[in-house]
């Protein structure tokens, strides 16, 4: 199968983040095994989704990991001009949810697999396909923890997020949390008998705004845009009617951290403000939803030099969005971002990738395999 045919099959699986993914995992497993790869399916603790790890070549010596996620964001945008889970071609453009982010990379990799399997590799290529990346990289930590049982420690990891096939050496880290505040309901005419959860949240919101503002004048890294860490309240939900004292409020907060800053630490002023409400009679619950570290790879690192040679493009210093690359680096494996497509097309209606981008990515992967031949 060529990359376009494989992408057609992958897009046809509505592997939306947070939902079961057994269909796409089974199809990739069958395809990869028929091409000669050794495949291990790694179920996650959720019980209804799994990571997948495949190897071509000897797994007892260090090689490279090609990493991507199988999940996609929901396709709820009303502006779609075709079924988002059915690949549609218009000239060289291939439309569908996940085409750029990032089933296009998976399709190019799988299309290269038969040629790679025919090569006498002295070092292996590993394919690490994860779940629930779009929920804050929740699936890949389980895979990374199992790597010592699956292969020798890899030399490096290439994360195929859409970058126009330009290697990227750094990204910000991220942490997200949910806070729940419970007060006491009642009629709005008797506020003295209730405890307004929304009013209680005001001090938590103020703490978040102040913390976010303070980050703009704290530690800076000019590689990023903006050059500082950030914090925001992203969602707030609470209340039933204007004449009912709201007894419950839920909010979600995220922090994005530059290199050298622990993302979850940025949320600490907000967490402390929420816990402080308990002294006023509120009940609070704080839940860390996800967290992954920043990525920072030196410009002269062997992996950066390798990718410049494979792509013919100079590395880009940094991007502000996050990927699974930081988690590989935290595990002691050099990592870099490089994949087909454009991040600007992701998470929007009529997401697409071009056929020539798939071809270029497949060529890059096959060139990488050539460097590992006997």
Short mmCIF file of C-alpha atoms in Angstrom, two decimals:
data_model
loop_
_atom_site.label_atom_id
_atom_site.label_comp_id
_atom_site.label_asym_id
_atom_site.label_seq_id
_atom_site.Cartn_x
_atom_site.Cartn_y
_atom_site.Cartn_z
CA UNK A 1 0.00 0.00 0.00
CA UNK A 2 1.21 3.52 -0.73
CA UNK A 3 1.05 6.36 1.80
CA UNK A 4 -2.20 7.77 0.43
CA UNK A 5 -3.93 4.39 0.62
CA UNK A 6 -2.71 3.87 4.17
CA UNK A 7 -3.79 7.38 5.19
CA UNK A 8 -7.24 6.62 3.80
CA UNK A 9 -7.50 3.63 6.13
CA UNK A 10 -6.13 5.49 9.16
CA UNK A 11 -8.45 8.50 8.75
CA UNK A 12 -11.36 6.06 8.53
CA UNK A 13 -10.81 5.12 12.17
CA UNK A 14 -12.47 7.83 14.34
CA UNK A 15 -9.79 7.47 17.00
CA UNK A 16 -10.86 10.55 18.94
CA UNK A 17 -8.84 11.29 22.07
CA UNK A 18 -10.27 9.67 25.18
CA UNK A 19 -12.13 6.92 23.30
CA UNK A 20 -11.33 3.25 22.61
CA UNK A 21 -8.73 2.73 19.86
CA UNK A 22 -8.77 -1.03 19.35
CA UNK A 23 -9.75 -0.69 15.68
CA UNK A 24 -6.79 1.37 14.54
CA UNK A 25 -4.38 -0.58 16.76
CA UNK A 26 -5.53 -3.90 15.27
CA UNK A 27 -5.22 -2.64 11.70
CA UNK A 28 -1.72 -1.22 12.19
CA UNK A 29 -0.63 -4.39 14.01
CA UNK A 30 -1.81 -6.62 11.17
CA UNK A 31 -0.21 -4.43 8.51
CA UNK A 32 3.13 -4.08 10.33
CA UNK A 33 3.39 -7.79 11.09
CA UNK A 34 2.70 -8.66 7.46
CA UNK A 35 5.56 -6.34 6.52
CA UNK A 36 7.91 -8.20 8.86
CA UNK A 37 7.89 -6.01 11.96
CA UNK A 38 7.83 -7.37 15.48
CA UNK A 39 4.81 -5.72 17.11
CA UNK A 40 3.89 -5.40 20.77
CA UNK A 41 0.53 -3.97 21.82
CA UNK A 42 0.74 -2.23 25.20
CA UNK A 43 -2.68 -1.76 26.83
CA UNK A 44 -3.07 1.33 28.96
CA UNK A 45 -4.56 1.41 32.47
CA UNK A 46 -7.85 2.72 31.06
CA UNK A 47 -8.54 -0.76 29.71
CA UNK A 48 -10.03 0.33 26.39
CA UNK A 49 -7.03 1.84 24.57
CA UNK A 50 -3.43 0.91 23.93
CA UNK A 51 -0.03 2.02 22.71
CA UNK A 52 1.75 0.10 19.97
CA UNK A 53 5.47 -0.60 19.60
CA UNK A 54 7.02 -2.17 16.49
CA UNK A 55 10.61 -2.97 15.57
CA UNK A 56 12.52 -3.69 12.37
CA UNK A 57 16.07 -4.89 12.94
CA UNK A 58 17.95 -6.21 15.99
CA UNK A 59 16.36 -4.85 19.18
CA UNK A 60 19.36 -5.66 21.41
CA UNK A 61 21.45 -2.75 20.05
CA UNK A 62 20.60 0.97 20.17
CA UNK A 63 18.56 2.39 17.30
CA UNK A 64 16.07 5.17 16.64
CA UNK A 65 12.44 5.61 17.62
CA UNK A 66 9.92 7.13 15.22
CA UNK A 67 7.09 8.31 17.42
CA UNK A 68 3.56 9.48 16.70
CA UNK A 69 0.09 9.44 18.20
CA UNK A 70 -2.92 7.61 16.81
CA UNK A 71 -5.57 9.81 18.45
CA UNK A 72 -7.11 12.92 16.95
CA UNK A 73 -9.14 15.82 18.32
CA UNK A 74 -12.92 15.71 17.81
CA UNK A 75 -14.25 16.90 14.45
CA UNK A 76 -17.10 19.06 15.73
CA UNK A 77 -16.42 22.13 13.58
CA UNK A 78 -19.46 23.00 11.44
CA UNK A 79 -17.34 24.27 8.54
CA UNK A 80 -16.25 20.80 7.34
CA UNK A 81 -17.09 20.44 3.64
CA UNK A 82 -16.91 16.63 3.72
CA UNK A 83 -17.00 13.74 6.17
CA UNK A 84 -13.94 14.36 8.43
CA UNK A 85 -13.43 10.61 8.88
CA UNK A 86 -13.35 9.83 5.18
CA UNK A 87 -10.30 10.88 3.19
CA UNK A 88 -11.16 13.30 0.37
CA UNK A 89 -8.73 14.26 -2.36
CA UNK A 90 -8.78 17.59 -4.14
CA UNK A 91 -5.78 17.79 -6.41
CA UNK A 92 -2.73 17.09 -4.26
CA UNK A 93 -4.57 17.99 -1.05
CA UNK A 94 -5.89 15.15 1.12
CA UNK A 95 -8.59 16.26 3.55
CA UNK A 96 -9.65 14.54 6.76
CA UNK A 97 -9.31 14.73 10.54
CA UNK A 98 -5.77 13.88 11.54
CA UNK A 99 -4.21 14.14 8.08
CA UNK A 100 -1.64 16.64 9.34
CA UNK A 101 -1.90 15.94 13.08
CA UNK A 102 -0.61 13.32 12.75
CA UNK A 103 -1.84 10.33 10.80
CA UNK A 104 0.06 11.62 7.78
CA UNK A 105 3.32 10.84 9.56
CA UNK A 106 2.06 7.38 10.52
CA UNK A 107 1.00 6.72 6.92
CA UNK A 108 4.41 7.75 5.53
CA UNK A 109 6.16 5.57 8.09
CA UNK A 110 4.01 2.53 7.37
CA UNK A 111 4.41 3.05 3.62
CA UNK A 112 8.18 2.94 4.10
CA UNK A 113 8.00 -0.22 6.19
CA UNK A 114 8.25 -2.83 3.40
CA UNK A 115 11.40 -1.22 1.97
CA UNK A 116 12.94 -0.92 5.45
CA UNK A 117 12.13 -4.56 6.23
CA UNK A 118 14.13 -5.61 3.15
CA UNK A 119 17.23 -3.76 4.36
CA UNK A 120 19.91 -5.64 6.34
CA UNK A 121 19.87 -3.28 9.32
CA UNK A 122 22.68 -3.37 11.85
CA UNK A 123 20.69 -1.07 14.15
CA UNK A 124 16.93 -1.09 14.58
CA UNK A 125 14.15 1.32 13.77
CA UNK A 126 11.33 1.35 16.31
CA UNK A 127 7.84 2.70 15.74
CA UNK A 128 6.14 4.02 18.88
CA UNK A 129 2.45 4.83 18.34
CA UNK A 130 0.64 6.29 21.34
CA UNK A 131 -2.89 7.14 22.47
CA UNK A 132 -4.41 10.24 24.12
CA UNK A 133 -1.62 12.61 23.15
CA UNK A 134 -4.25 15.26 22.56
CA UNK A 135 -5.27 15.05 26.23
CA UNK A 136 -1.82 16.08 27.43
CA UNK A 137 0.39 13.15 26.36
CA UNK A 138 -1.35 10.68 28.67
CA UNK A 139 -0.59 7.49 26.78
CA UNK A 140 3.09 7.64 25.90
CA UNK A 141 4.45 7.67 29.50
CA UNK A 142 3.21 4.08 29.87
CA UNK A 143 5.08 3.13 26.67
CA UNK A 144 8.29 4.89 27.70
CA UNK A 145 8.30 3.08 31.07
CA UNK A 146 8.19 -0.25 29.23
CA UNK A 147 10.98 0.55 26.74
CA UNK A 148 13.70 -1.29 28.74
CA UNK A 149 11.70 -4.49 28.29
CA UNK A 150 11.23 -3.90 24.56
CA UNK A 151 14.62 -2.80 23.24
CA UNK A 152 18.08 -1.48 24.00
CA UNK A 153 18.06 2.18 24.99
CA UNK A 154 17.46 4.16 21.76
CA UNK A 155 19.99 6.63 20.40
CA UNK A 156 17.25 9.15 19.72
CA UNK A 157 13.56 9.71 19.11
CA UNK A 158 12.00 11.54 16.18
CA UNK A 159 8.50 12.80 16.94
CA UNK A 160 6.58 13.30 13.70
CA UNK A 161 4.35 16.24 14.63
CA UNK A 162 3.63 18.48 11.63
CA UNK A 163 6.63 20.75 11.14
CA UNK A 164 6.92 21.00 7.37
CA UNK A 165 9.73 18.45 7.73
CA UNK A 166 11.86 21.06 9.44
CA UNK A 167 13.56 19.61 12.53
CA UNK A 168 12.62 21.45 15.76
CA UNK A 169 14.88 21.29 18.81
CA UNK A 170 12.76 22.72 21.63
CA UNK A 171 9.19 23.16 22.83
CA UNK A 172 7.46 24.37 25.97
CA UNK A 173 6.24 22.04 28.70
CA UNK A 174 2.66 22.00 29.94
CA UNK A 175 0.58 21.13 32.98
CA UNK A 176 -3.20 21.23 33.25
CA UNK A 177 -5.39 20.92 36.35
CA UNK A 178 -9.06 20.92 37.28
CA UNK A 179 -10.36 22.57 40.43
CA UNK A 180 -13.80 21.88 41.89
CA UNK A 181 -15.28 24.19 44.51
CA UNK A 182 -18.35 23.17 46.51
CA UNK A 183 -20.35 25.60 48.60
CA UNK A 184 -23.98 25.50 49.73
CA UNK A 185 -27.07 26.13 47.63
CA UNK A 186 -30.15 28.12 48.52
CA UNK A 187 -32.50 30.89 47.38
CA UNK A 188 -30.69 34.01 46.24
CA UNK A 189 -32.88 36.11 48.55
CA UNK A 190 -31.11 34.51 51.54
CA UNK A 191 -27.39 34.68 50.74
CA UNK A 192 -26.73 34.41 54.46
CA UNK A 193 -27.94 30.79 54.36
CA UNK A 194 -25.82 29.70 51.38
CA UNK A 195 -22.22 29.65 50.28
CA UNK A 196 -21.66 30.95 46.74
CA UNK A 197 -19.11 28.79 44.92
CA UNK A 198 -18.71 31.31 42.10
CA UNK A 199 -17.94 34.11 44.56
CA UNK A 200 -15.45 31.81 46.25
CA UNK A 201 -13.76 31.16 42.92
CA UNK A 202 -13.07 34.87 42.54
CA UNK A 203 -9.94 34.68 44.71
CA UNK A 204 -8.74 31.63 42.79
CA UNK A 205 -9.24 33.45 39.51
CA UNK A 206 -7.40 36.47 40.87
CA UNK A 207 -4.50 34.24 41.92
CA UNK A 208 -4.34 32.79 38.41
CA UNK A 209 -4.38 36.22 36.75
CA UNK A 210 -1.66 37.53 39.05
CA UNK A 211 0.49 34.44 38.56
CA UNK A 212 0.15 34.69 34.78
CA UNK A 213 0.99 38.39 34.78
CA UNK A 214 4.04 37.83 36.97
CA UNK A 215 5.45 35.25 34.55
CA UNK A 216 5.78 37.88 31.83
CA UNK A 217 8.54 39.62 33.78
CA UNK A 218 10.21 36.54 35.26
CA UNK A 219 12.52 34.01 33.62
CA UNK A 220 12.77 34.50 29.84
CA UNK A 221 13.93 32.37 26.91
CA UNK A 222 14.10 34.31 23.62
CA UNK A 223 13.84 31.09 21.59
CA UNK A 224 10.12 30.97 22.33
CA UNK A 225 7.18 33.15 21.31
CA UNK A 226 6.28 34.54 23.77
CA UNK A 227 9.66 34.27 25.54
CA UNK A 228 8.09 33.59 28.95
CA UNK A 229 6.02 30.89 30.64
CA UNK A 230 2.27 31.43 30.71
CA UNK A 231 -0.80 30.51 32.74
CA UNK A 232 -4.48 30.80 32.00
CA UNK A 233 -7.90 29.69 33.19
CA UNK A 234 -9.38 27.95 30.16
CA UNK A 235 -12.85 26.85 31.26
CA UNK A 236 -15.27 27.79 34.02
CA UNK A 237 -18.60 26.05 34.66
CA UNK A 238 -21.04 26.63 37.51
CA UNK A 239 -24.45 27.83 38.58
CA UNK A 240 -28.00 26.87 37.62
CA UNK A 241 -30.07 30.07 37.57
CA UNK A 242 -29.70 33.69 38.54
CA UNK A 243 -31.94 33.25 41.61
CA UNK A 244 -30.17 30.14 42.96
CA UNK A 245 -27.02 30.35 45.04
CA UNK A 246 -24.45 28.30 43.05
CA UNK A 247 -23.15 25.45 45.15
CA UNK A 248 -20.58 24.07 42.70
CA UNK A 249 -18.03 25.43 40.24
CA UNK A 250 -15.47 23.63 38.11
CA UNK A 251 -12.58 25.29 36.30
CA UNK A 252 -9.63 24.06 34.27
CA UNK A 253 -6.28 25.83 34.33
CA UNK A 254 -3.16 25.29 32.24
CA UNK A 255 0.43 26.45 32.44
CA UNK A 256 3.03 26.38 29.66
CA UNK A 257 6.64 26.46 30.76
CA UNK A 258 9.86 27.47 29.07
CA UNK A 259 12.93 25.25 29.33
CA UNK A 260 14.16 24.77 32.89
CA UNK A 261 10.78 25.46 34.51
CA UNK A 262 8.61 22.66 35.90
CA UNK A 263 5.10 23.20 34.47
CA UNK A 264 3.20 21.93 37.53
CA UNK A 265 5.12 24.34 39.77
CA UNK A 266 3.55 27.26 37.90
CA UNK A 267 0.09 26.12 39.03
CA UNK A 268 1.03 26.10 42.73
CA UNK A 269 -0.25 29.65 43.56
CA UNK A 270 -3.62 28.72 42.08
CA UNK A 271 -3.76 25.42 43.98
CA UNK A 272 -2.96 27.15 47.27
CA UNK A 273 -5.66 29.76 46.66
CA UNK A 274 -8.19 26.99 46.03
CA UNK A 275 -7.21 25.07 49.17
CA UNK A 276 -7.45 28.29 51.17
CA UNK A 277 -11.19 28.38 50.50
CA UNK A 278 -11.63 25.49 52.92
CA UNK A 279 -11.02 27.95 55.77
CA UNK A 280 -14.18 29.74 54.61
CA UNK A 281 -16.31 26.60 54.64
CA UNK A 282 -15.92 25.51 51.02
CA UNK A 283 -14.91 22.04 49.94
CA UNK A 284 -12.25 21.96 47.22
CA UNK A 285 -10.81 19.28 44.98
CA UNK A 286 -7.64 19.76 42.93
CA UNK A 287 -6.78 17.29 40.17
CA UNK A 288 -3.68 17.40 37.98
CA UNK A 289 -4.98 16.33 34.56
CA UNK A 290 -1.72 16.10 32.64
CA UNK A 291 1.87 17.22 32.68
CA UNK A 292 4.83 16.92 30.37
CA UNK A 293 8.24 18.65 30.41
CA UNK A 294 9.76 21.04 27.92
CA UNK A 295 12.15 19.81 25.23
CA UNK A 296 15.59 21.30 24.73
CA UNK A 297 18.09 19.75 22.33
CA UNK A 298 21.44 21.43 21.65
CA UNK A 299 22.04 22.73 18.14
CA UNK A 300 25.17 20.59 17.82
CA UNK A 301 23.62 17.40 19.21
CA UNK A 302 24.23 14.35 16.98
CA UNK A 303 20.46 13.92 16.48
CA UNK A 304 20.10 17.52 15.28
CA UNK A 305 23.01 17.06 12.87
CA UNK A 306 21.52 13.80 11.61
CA UNK A 307 18.14 15.38 10.93
CA UNK A 308 19.66 18.34 9.11
CA UNK A 309 21.43 15.86 6.85
CA UNK A 310 18.28 13.82 6.24
CA UNK A 311 16.04 16.80 5.51
CA UNK A 312 18.50 19.28 4.03
CA UNK A 313 16.97 21.93 6.30
CA UNK A 314 18.52 23.79 9.22
CA UNK A 315 16.91 23.03 12.58
CA UNK A 316 14.44 25.49 14.10
CA UNK A 317 15.34 26.50 17.64
CA UNK A 318 11.90 26.24 19.27
CA UNK A 319 8.11 26.26 19.06
CA UNK A 320 5.64 27.19 21.79
CA UNK A 321 3.29 24.19 21.50
CA UNK A 322 4.10 20.89 23.21
CA UNK A 323 4.69 17.29 22.10
CA UNK A 324 5.73 13.91 23.45
CA UNK A 325 9.38 14.75 22.71
CA UNK A 326 9.95 16.25 26.17
CA UNK A 327 8.94 12.98 27.79
CA UNK A 328 11.45 10.99 25.72
CA UNK A 329 14.18 13.45 26.66
CA UNK A 330 13.20 13.23 30.33
CA UNK A 331 13.74 9.47 30.02
CA UNK A 332 17.31 10.06 28.85
CA UNK A 333 16.64 9.75 25.10
CA UNK A 334 17.57 12.66 22.84
CA UNK A 335 14.47 13.80 20.95
CA UNK A 336 13.57 16.11 18.09
CA UNK A 337 10.37 17.07 16.24
CA UNK A 338 10.11 16.50 12.49
CA UNK A 339 7.05 15.51 10.51
CA UNK A 340 5.00 16.31 7.39
CA UNK A 341 2.21 18.85 7.17
CA UNK A 342 1.60 22.16 8.91
CA UNK A 343 0.53 22.66 12.53
CA UNK A 344 -1.57 25.63 11.35
CA UNK A 345 -3.91 23.17 9.56
CA UNK A 346 -4.48 21.07 12.67
CA UNK A 347 -7.53 21.23 14.96
CA UNK A 348 -9.67 23.02 12.38
CA UNK A 349 -12.24 22.20 9.70
CA UNK A 350 -10.95 20.77 6.41
CA UNK A 351 -7.62 19.75 7.87
CA UNK A 352 -5.38 18.50 5.06
CA UNK A 353 -1.96 17.28 4.03
CA UNK A 354 -0.43 17.31 0.56
CA UNK A 355 0.61 14.21 -1.28
CA UNK A 356 4.08 15.59 -1.93
CA UNK A 357 4.52 16.09 1.84
CA UNK A 358 3.77 12.41 2.43
CA UNK A 359 6.26 11.43 -0.26
CA UNK A 360 8.98 13.66 1.18
CA UNK A 361 8.43 12.23 4.67
CA UNK A 362 8.57 8.65 3.40
CA UNK A 363 11.83 9.46 1.61
CA UNK A 364 13.28 10.92 4.81
CA UNK A 365 12.37 7.80 6.79
CA UNK A 366 13.90 5.50 4.18
CA UNK A 367 17.07 7.63 4.18
CA UNK A 368 17.23 7.26 7.95
CA UNK A 369 16.99 3.48 7.56
CA UNK A 370 19.81 3.58 5.00
CA UNK A 371 22.12 5.03 7.69
CA UNK A 372 21.47 1.90 9.79
CA UNK A 373 22.35 -0.69 7.17
CA UNK A 374 25.17 -3.19 7.65
#
